[in-house]
Coordinates of C-alpha atoms and ligand atoms in Angstrom, one line a residue:
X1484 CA 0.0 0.0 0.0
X1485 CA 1.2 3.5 -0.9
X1486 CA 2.5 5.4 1.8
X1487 CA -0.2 8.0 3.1
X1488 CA 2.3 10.0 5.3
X1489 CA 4.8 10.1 2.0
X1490 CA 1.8 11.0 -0.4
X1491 CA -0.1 13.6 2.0
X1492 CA 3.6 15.4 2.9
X1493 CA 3.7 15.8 -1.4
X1494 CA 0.6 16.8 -1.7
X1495 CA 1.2 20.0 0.6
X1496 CA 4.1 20.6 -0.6
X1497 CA 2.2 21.6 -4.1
X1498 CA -1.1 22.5 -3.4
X1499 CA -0.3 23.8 0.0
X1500 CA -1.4 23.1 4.0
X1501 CA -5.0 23.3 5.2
X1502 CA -8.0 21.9 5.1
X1503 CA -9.4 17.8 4.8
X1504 CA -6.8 15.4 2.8
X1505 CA -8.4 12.5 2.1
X1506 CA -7.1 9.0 0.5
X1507 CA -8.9 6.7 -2.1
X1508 CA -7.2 4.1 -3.8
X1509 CA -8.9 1.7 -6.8
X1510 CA -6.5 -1.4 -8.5
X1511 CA -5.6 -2.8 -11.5
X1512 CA -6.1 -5.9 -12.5
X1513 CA -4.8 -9.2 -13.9
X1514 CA -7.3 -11.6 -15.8
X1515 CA -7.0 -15.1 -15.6
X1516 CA -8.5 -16.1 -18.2
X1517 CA -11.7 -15.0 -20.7
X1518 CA -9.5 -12.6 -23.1
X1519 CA -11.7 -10.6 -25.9
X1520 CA -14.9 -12.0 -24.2
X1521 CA -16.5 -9.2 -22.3
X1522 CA -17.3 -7.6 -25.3
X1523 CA -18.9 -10.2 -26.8
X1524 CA -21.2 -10.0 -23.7
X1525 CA -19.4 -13.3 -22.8
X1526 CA -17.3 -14.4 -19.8
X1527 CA -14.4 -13.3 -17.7
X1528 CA -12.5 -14.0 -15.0
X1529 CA -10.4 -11.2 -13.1
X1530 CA -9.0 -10.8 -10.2
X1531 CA -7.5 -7.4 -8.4
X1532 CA -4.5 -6.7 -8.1
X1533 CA -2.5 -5.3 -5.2
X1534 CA -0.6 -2.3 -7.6
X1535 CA -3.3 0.7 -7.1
X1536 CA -4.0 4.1 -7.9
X1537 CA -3.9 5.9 -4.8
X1538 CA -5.1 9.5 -4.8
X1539 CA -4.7 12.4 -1.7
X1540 CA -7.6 14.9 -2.5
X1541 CA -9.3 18.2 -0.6
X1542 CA -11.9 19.6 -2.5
X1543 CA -12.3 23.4 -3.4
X1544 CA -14.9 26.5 -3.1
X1545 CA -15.1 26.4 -6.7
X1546 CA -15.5 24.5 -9.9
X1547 CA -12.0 24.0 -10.6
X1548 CA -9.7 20.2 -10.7
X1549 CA -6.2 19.7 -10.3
X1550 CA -4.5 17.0 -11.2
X1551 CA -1.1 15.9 -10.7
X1552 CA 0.7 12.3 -11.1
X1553 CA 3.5 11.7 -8.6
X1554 CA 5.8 10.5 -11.4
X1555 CA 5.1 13.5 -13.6
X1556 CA 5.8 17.2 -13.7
X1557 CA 3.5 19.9 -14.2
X1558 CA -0.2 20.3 -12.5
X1559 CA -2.8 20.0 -15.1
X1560 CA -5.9 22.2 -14.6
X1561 CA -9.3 21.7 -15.8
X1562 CA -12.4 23.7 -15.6
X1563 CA -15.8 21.0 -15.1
X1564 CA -17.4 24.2 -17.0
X1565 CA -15.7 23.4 -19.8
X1566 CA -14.9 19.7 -19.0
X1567 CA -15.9 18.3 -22.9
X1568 CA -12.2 20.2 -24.1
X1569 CA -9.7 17.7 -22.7
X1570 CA -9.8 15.1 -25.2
X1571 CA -7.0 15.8 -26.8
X1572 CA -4.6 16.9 -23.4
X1573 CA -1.5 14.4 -22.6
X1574 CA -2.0 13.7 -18.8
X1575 CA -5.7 14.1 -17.5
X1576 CA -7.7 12.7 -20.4
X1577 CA -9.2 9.9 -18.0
X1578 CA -10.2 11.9 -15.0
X1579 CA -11.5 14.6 -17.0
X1580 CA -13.6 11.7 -19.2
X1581 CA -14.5 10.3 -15.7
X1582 CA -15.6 14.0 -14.8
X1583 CA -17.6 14.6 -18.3
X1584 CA -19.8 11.3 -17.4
X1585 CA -20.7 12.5 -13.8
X1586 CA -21.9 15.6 -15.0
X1587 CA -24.1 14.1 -17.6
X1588 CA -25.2 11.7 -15.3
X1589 CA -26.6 14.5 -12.6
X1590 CA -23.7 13.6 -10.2
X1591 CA -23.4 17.3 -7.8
X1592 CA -19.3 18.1 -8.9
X1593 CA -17.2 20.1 -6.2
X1594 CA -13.9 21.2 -7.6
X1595 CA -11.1 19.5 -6.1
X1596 CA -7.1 19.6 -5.8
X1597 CA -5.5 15.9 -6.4
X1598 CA -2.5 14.2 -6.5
X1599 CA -2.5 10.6 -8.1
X1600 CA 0.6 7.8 -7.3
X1601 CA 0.4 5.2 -9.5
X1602 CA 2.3 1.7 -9.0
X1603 CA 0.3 -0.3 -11.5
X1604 CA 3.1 -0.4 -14.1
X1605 CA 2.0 2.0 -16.9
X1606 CA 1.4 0.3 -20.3
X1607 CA 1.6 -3.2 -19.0
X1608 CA -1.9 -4.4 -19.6
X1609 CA -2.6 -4.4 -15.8
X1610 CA -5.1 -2.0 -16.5
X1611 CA -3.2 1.2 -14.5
X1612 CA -6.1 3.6 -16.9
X1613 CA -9.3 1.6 -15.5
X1614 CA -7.9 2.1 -11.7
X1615 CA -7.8 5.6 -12.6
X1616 CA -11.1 6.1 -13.8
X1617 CA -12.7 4.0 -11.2
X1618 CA -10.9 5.9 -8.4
X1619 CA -11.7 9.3 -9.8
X1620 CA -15.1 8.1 -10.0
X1621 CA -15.1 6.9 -6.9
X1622 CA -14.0 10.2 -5.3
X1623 CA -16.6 12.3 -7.0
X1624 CA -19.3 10.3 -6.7
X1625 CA -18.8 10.0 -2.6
X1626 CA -18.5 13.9 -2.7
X1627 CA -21.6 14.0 -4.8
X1628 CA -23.1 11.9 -2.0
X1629 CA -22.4 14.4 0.5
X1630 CA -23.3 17.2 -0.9
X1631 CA -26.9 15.6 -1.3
X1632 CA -26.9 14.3 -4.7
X1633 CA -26.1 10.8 -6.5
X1634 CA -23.7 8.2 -5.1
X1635 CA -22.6 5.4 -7.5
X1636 CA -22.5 1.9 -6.1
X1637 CA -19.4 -0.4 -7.4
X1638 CA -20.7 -1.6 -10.8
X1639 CA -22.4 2.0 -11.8
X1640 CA -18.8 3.1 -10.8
X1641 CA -17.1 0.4 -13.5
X1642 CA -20.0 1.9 -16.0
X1643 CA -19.1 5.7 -15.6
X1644 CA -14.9 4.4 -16.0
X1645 CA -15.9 2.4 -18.9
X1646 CA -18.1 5.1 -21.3
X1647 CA -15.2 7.8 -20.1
X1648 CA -12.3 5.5 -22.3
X1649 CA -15.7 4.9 -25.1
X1650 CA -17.0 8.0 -25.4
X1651 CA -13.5 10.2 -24.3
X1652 CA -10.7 8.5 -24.5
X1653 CA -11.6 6.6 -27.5
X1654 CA -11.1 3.5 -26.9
X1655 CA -13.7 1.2 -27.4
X1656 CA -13.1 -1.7 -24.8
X1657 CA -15.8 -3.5 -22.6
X1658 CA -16.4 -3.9 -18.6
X1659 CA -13.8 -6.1 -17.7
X1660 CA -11.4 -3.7 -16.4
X1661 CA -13.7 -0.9 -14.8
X1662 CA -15.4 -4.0 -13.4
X1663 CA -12.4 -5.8 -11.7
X1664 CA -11.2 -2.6 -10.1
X1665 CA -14.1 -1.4 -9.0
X1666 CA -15.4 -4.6 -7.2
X1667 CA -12.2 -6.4 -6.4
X1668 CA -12.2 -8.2 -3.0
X1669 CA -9.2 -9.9 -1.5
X1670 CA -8.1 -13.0 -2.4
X1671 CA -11.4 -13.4 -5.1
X1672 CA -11.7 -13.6 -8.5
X1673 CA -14.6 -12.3 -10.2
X1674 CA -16.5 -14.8 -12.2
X1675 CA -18.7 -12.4 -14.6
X1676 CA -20.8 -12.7 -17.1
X1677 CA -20.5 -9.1 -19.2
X1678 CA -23.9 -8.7 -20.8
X1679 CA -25.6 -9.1 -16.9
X1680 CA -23.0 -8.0 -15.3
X1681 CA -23.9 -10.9 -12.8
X1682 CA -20.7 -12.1 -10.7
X1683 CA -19.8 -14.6 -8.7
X1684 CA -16.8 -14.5 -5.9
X1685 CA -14.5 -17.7 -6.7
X1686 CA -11.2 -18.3 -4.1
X1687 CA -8.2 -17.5 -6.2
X1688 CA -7.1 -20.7 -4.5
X1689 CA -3.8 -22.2 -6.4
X1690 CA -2.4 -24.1 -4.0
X1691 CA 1.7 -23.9 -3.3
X1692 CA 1.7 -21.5 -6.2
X1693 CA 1.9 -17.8 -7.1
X1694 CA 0.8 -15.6 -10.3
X1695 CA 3.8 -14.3 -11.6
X1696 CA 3.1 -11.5 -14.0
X1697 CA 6.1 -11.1 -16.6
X1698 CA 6.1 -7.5 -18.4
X1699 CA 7.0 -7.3 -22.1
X1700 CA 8.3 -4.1 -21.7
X1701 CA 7.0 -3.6 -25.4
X1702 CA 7.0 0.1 -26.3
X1703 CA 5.6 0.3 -29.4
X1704 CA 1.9 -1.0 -29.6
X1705 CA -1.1 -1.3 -31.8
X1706 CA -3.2 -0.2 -29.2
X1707 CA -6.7 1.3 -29.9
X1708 CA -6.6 0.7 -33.7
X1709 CA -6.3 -2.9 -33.7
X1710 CA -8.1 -3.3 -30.6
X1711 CA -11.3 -1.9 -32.2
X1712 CA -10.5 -3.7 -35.4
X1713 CA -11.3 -7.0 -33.4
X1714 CA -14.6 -5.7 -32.3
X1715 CA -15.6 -4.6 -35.8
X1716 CA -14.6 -8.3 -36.7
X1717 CA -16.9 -10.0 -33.7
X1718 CA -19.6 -8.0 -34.6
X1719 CA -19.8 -8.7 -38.4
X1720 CA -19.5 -12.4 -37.2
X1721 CA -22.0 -11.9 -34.7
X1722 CA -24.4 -10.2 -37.3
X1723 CA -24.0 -13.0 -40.0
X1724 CA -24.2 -15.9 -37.1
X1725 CA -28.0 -13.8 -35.8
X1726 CA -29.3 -14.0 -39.3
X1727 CA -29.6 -18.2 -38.6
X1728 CA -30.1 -17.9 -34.5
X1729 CA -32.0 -14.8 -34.2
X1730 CA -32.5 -15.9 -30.4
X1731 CA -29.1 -15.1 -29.4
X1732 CA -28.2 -11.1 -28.8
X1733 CA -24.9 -11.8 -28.6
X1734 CA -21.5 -14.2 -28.9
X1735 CA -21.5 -14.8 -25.2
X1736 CA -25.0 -16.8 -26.0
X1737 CA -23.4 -19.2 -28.6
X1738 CA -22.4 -22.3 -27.7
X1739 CA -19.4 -24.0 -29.2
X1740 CA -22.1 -26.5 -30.8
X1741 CA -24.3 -24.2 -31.7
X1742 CA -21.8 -22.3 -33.6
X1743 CA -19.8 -25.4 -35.4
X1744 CA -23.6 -26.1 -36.5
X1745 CA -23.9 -22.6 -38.0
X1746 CA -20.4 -21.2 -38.8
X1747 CA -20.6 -21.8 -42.0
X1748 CA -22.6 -18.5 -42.4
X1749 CA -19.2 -16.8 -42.0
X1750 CA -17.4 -16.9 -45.6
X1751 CA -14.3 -14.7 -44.6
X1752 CA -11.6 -16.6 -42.7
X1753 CA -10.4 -13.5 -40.8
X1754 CA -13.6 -12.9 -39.3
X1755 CA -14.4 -16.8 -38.6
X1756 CA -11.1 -17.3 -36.5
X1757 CA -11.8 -14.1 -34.6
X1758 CA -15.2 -16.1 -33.4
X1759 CA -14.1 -19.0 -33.0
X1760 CA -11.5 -17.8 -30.7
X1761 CA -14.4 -16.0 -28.7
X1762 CA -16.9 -18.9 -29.1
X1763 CA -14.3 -21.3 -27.4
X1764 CA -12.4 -19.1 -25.0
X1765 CA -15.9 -18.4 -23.2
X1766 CA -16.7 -22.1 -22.8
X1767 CA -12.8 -22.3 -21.4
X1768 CA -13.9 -19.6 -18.8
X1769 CA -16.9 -22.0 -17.7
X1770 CA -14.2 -25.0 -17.4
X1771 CA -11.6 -23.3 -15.8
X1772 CA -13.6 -21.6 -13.1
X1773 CA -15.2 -25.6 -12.7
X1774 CA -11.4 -27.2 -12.4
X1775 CA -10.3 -24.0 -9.6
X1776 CA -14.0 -24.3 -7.4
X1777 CA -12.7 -28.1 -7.3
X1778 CA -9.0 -27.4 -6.8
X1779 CA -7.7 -28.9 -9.8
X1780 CA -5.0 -26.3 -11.1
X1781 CA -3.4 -28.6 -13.5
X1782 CA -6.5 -29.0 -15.6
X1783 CA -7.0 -24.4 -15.0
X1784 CA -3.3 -24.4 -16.0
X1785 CA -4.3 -26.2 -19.6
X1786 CA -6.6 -23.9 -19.9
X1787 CA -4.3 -21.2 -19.8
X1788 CA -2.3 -22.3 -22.1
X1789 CA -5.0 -23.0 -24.6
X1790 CA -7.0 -19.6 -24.4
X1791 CA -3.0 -18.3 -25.4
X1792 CA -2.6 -20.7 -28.7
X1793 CA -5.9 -19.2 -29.8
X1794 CA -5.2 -15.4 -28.7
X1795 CA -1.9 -16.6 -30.5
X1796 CA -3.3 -18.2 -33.6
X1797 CA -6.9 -17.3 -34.2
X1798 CA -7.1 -13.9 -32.8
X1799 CA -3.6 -12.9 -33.4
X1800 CA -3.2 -10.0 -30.9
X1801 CA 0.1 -11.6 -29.4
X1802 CA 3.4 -10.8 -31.0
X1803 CA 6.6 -12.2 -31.1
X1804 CA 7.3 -10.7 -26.8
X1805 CA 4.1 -12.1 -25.3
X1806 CA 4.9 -14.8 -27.2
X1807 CA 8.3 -15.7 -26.5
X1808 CA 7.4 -15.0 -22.6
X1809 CA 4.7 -17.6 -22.5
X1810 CA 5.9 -20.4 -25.0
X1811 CA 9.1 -20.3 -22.8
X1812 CA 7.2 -20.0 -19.3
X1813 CA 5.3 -22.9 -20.8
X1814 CA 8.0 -25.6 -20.9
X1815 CA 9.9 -24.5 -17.3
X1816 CA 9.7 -27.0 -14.5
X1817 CA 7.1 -25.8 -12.0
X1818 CA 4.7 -23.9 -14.5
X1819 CA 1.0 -24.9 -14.2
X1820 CA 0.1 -22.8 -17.4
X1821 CA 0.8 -19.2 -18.8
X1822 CA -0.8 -16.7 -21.0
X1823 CA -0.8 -13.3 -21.9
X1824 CA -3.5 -11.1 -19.9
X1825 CA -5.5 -7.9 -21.1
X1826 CA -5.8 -6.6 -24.6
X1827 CA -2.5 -8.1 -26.1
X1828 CA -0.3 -6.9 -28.7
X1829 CA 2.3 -6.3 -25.4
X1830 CA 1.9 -5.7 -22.2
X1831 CA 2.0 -8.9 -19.2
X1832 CA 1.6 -12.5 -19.2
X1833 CA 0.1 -14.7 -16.7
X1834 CA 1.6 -17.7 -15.5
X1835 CA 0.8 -19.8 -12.5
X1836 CA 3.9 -21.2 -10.8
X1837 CA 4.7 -23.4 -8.0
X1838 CA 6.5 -21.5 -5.1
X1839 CA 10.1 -23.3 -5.5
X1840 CA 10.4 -23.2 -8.4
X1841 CA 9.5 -19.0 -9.1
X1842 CA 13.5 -18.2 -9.0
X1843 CA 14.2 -20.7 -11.9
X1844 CA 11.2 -19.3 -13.9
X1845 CA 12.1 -15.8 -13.7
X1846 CA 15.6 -16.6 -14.3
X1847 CA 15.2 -18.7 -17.7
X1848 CA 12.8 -17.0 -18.7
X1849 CA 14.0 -13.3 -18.4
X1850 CA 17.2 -14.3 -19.8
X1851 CA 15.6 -16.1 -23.1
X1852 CA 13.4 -13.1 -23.1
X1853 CA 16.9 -11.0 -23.4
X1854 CA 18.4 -13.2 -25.8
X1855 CA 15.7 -13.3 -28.4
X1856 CA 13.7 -9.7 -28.1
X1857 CA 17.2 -7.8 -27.2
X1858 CA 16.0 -6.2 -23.7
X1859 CA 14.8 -7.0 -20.4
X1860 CA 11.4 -8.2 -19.4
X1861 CA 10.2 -7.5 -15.8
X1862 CA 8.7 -10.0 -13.4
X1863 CA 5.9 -9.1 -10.5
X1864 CA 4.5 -10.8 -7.8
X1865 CA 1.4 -9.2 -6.4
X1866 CA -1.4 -10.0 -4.4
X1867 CA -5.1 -10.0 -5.1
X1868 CA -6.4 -7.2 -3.3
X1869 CA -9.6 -5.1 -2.7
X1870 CA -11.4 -3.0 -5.0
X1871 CA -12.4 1.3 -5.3
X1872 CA -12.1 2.5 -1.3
X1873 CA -11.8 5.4 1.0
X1874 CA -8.7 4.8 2.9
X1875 CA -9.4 6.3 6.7
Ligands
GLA2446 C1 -8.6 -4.6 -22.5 C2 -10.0 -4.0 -22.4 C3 -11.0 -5.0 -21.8 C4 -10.9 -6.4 -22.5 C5 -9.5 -6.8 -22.7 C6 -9.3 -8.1 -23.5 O1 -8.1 -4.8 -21.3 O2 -10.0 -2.8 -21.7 O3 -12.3 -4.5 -21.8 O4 -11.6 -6.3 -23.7 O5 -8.7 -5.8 -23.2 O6 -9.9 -9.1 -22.9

């Protein structure tokens, strides 16, 4: 946990003495398994992590937010008068899209000073933007509360962080993220279903093991474009697959039988390995979760594996790093199963590993990872931790 004394010293050092300081803090996340699934209204399986946003705040008199990032210079100031003009701003764009969706919700805004530390590792795919956006939710929407209006409970919270990267940021990606931070609960994953939004708590239970995250380090990603690229994809499929099952409103509701039956429909090949990586990483989601409730790792750890062949193969979002860090994870002594997590295309995998043998796995691994890509990958250990809070 960040250090309050540390962060609340900063803060007065730039916005000055005085007044309430409060703390909130919302996490990243790491997802076990369900990757492009939420959405295709389908399933996922996340967990919190213990890398958080943590954010010292005192509101203002007047309708005036600062912002400033302990690992960046400069205090960026916005005006919730005139929030709709930060879209384009380099540091901000998230709270400011968090702000934008309050206000057009009826939330009651106080202007507020804050400073934001960040240890979820930026650009990793550990989802430091969604802990952002949920906390800044999360801070405005308990001031709201106070001041007599609105207050959002968790999964409105994951809603209002989600349409602020759609509507924005730009980005067009589903629940998952905003979800997992928001309602993280210690040592839980979150077995969710994305078009109810119904969850269920499962024990992240794995035994004499640990998740190991290893960081690509990648710089240089695709990002947005090729993120929304896949959507376009799953919805053409999904349109062509509705013509013959007009029961089903979306992917999540097709069954791998029910789509071998019917996939036919789909004439390019593009577009029918990008569903059938959906269609059979959701029923992967419902086996895994069954193999972890019954303590089986070795069976989740298959799974892993298998949901990254097909992120690999069918819905090609991988790349030569992710690739290199799970393939390799994959045949060390001690691994129960590793895949890349998140979006793809960079960022972390996954990989479940007994406890004695962790210093061999980060040790071969990080140095094949040096051999082949030409720098360093890094390697995390964290715990699963609790979702958007107050800190008192
Ligand atoms: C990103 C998005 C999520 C989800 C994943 C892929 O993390 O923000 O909504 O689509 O990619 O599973």
């Amino acid at each position: 946990m960040a250090d309050l004394c540390a962060l609340k010293k900063e803060f007065e050092k730039i916005y000055g003495e005085g007044g309430e300081i409060r703390f909130f803090a919302s996490p990243g996340r790491v997802n076990l398994i369900g990757e492009h699934t939420d959405y295709n209204g389908g399933f996922v399986f996340p967990a919190a992590i213990s890398a958080e946003s943590t954010v010292a705040v005192r509101k203002r008199e007047d309708r005036i937010v600062r912002l400033k990032a302990t690992d960046l210079d400069g205090i960026v100031t916005l005006d919730l008068d005139k929030i709709g003009d930060y879209k384009d701003i380099n540091y901000g764009n998230y709270q400011a899209g968090v702000l934008d969706e309050l206000m057009k919700d009826g939330y009651i805004l106080t202007g507020a000073d804050l400073l934001y530390e960040d240890s979820v590792p930026h650009g990793s795919g550990l989802s430091s933007s969604a802990a952002i956006e949920v906390v800044t939710a999360k801070i405005f929407s308990t001031f709201s509360g106070e001041m007599g209006g609105k207050e959002a409970n968790k999964t409105e919270l994951a809603l209002i962080g989600q349409r602020a990267e759609n509507k924005y940021v730009g980005v067009n990606c589903g629940i998952m993220d905003q979800f997992a931070s928001a309602n993280g609960e210690k040592n839980m994953a979150m077995f969710l279903k994305c078009d109810t939004l119904e969850c269920e708590m499962v024990p992240a239970e794995i035994g004499d093991c640990k998740l190991v995250l290893s960081n690509t380090n990648k710089k240089h990603k695709l990002g947005a474009s090729a993120y929304n690229e896949r959507r376009s994809q799953c919805e053409e499929g999904f349109r062509l697959l509705h013509e013959v099952m007009p029961e089903k409103t979306c992917l999540g509701e097709i069954t791998p039988a029910e789509f071998e039956a019917h996939k036919d429909v789909i004439k390019d090949e593009i577009v029918k390995s990008r569903v059938t990586h959906v269609i059979y990483e959701d029923d992967r989601v419902l086996k895994s979760v069954e193999a972890l409730k019954k303590g089986d790792i070795a069976t989740f750890g298959q799974y892993l594996n298998q949901s990254h062949a097909s992120l690999k193969d069918l819905y090609e979002v991988t790349g030569v790093e992710l690739d290199t860090l799970a393939e390799t994870a994959q045949t060390v002594p001690g691994v129960i199963g590793s895949r890349m997590t998140g979006a793809g295309f960079g960022g972390c995998t996954v990989s479940i590993v007994k406890n004695d043998a962790i210093d061999n796995f980060i040790e071969t691994v990080g140095k094949i990872y040096k051999e082949k890509i030409g720098y360093e990958a890094s390697f995390y250990i964290f715990d699963i931790g609790d979702g958007a809070r107050e800190l008192k």
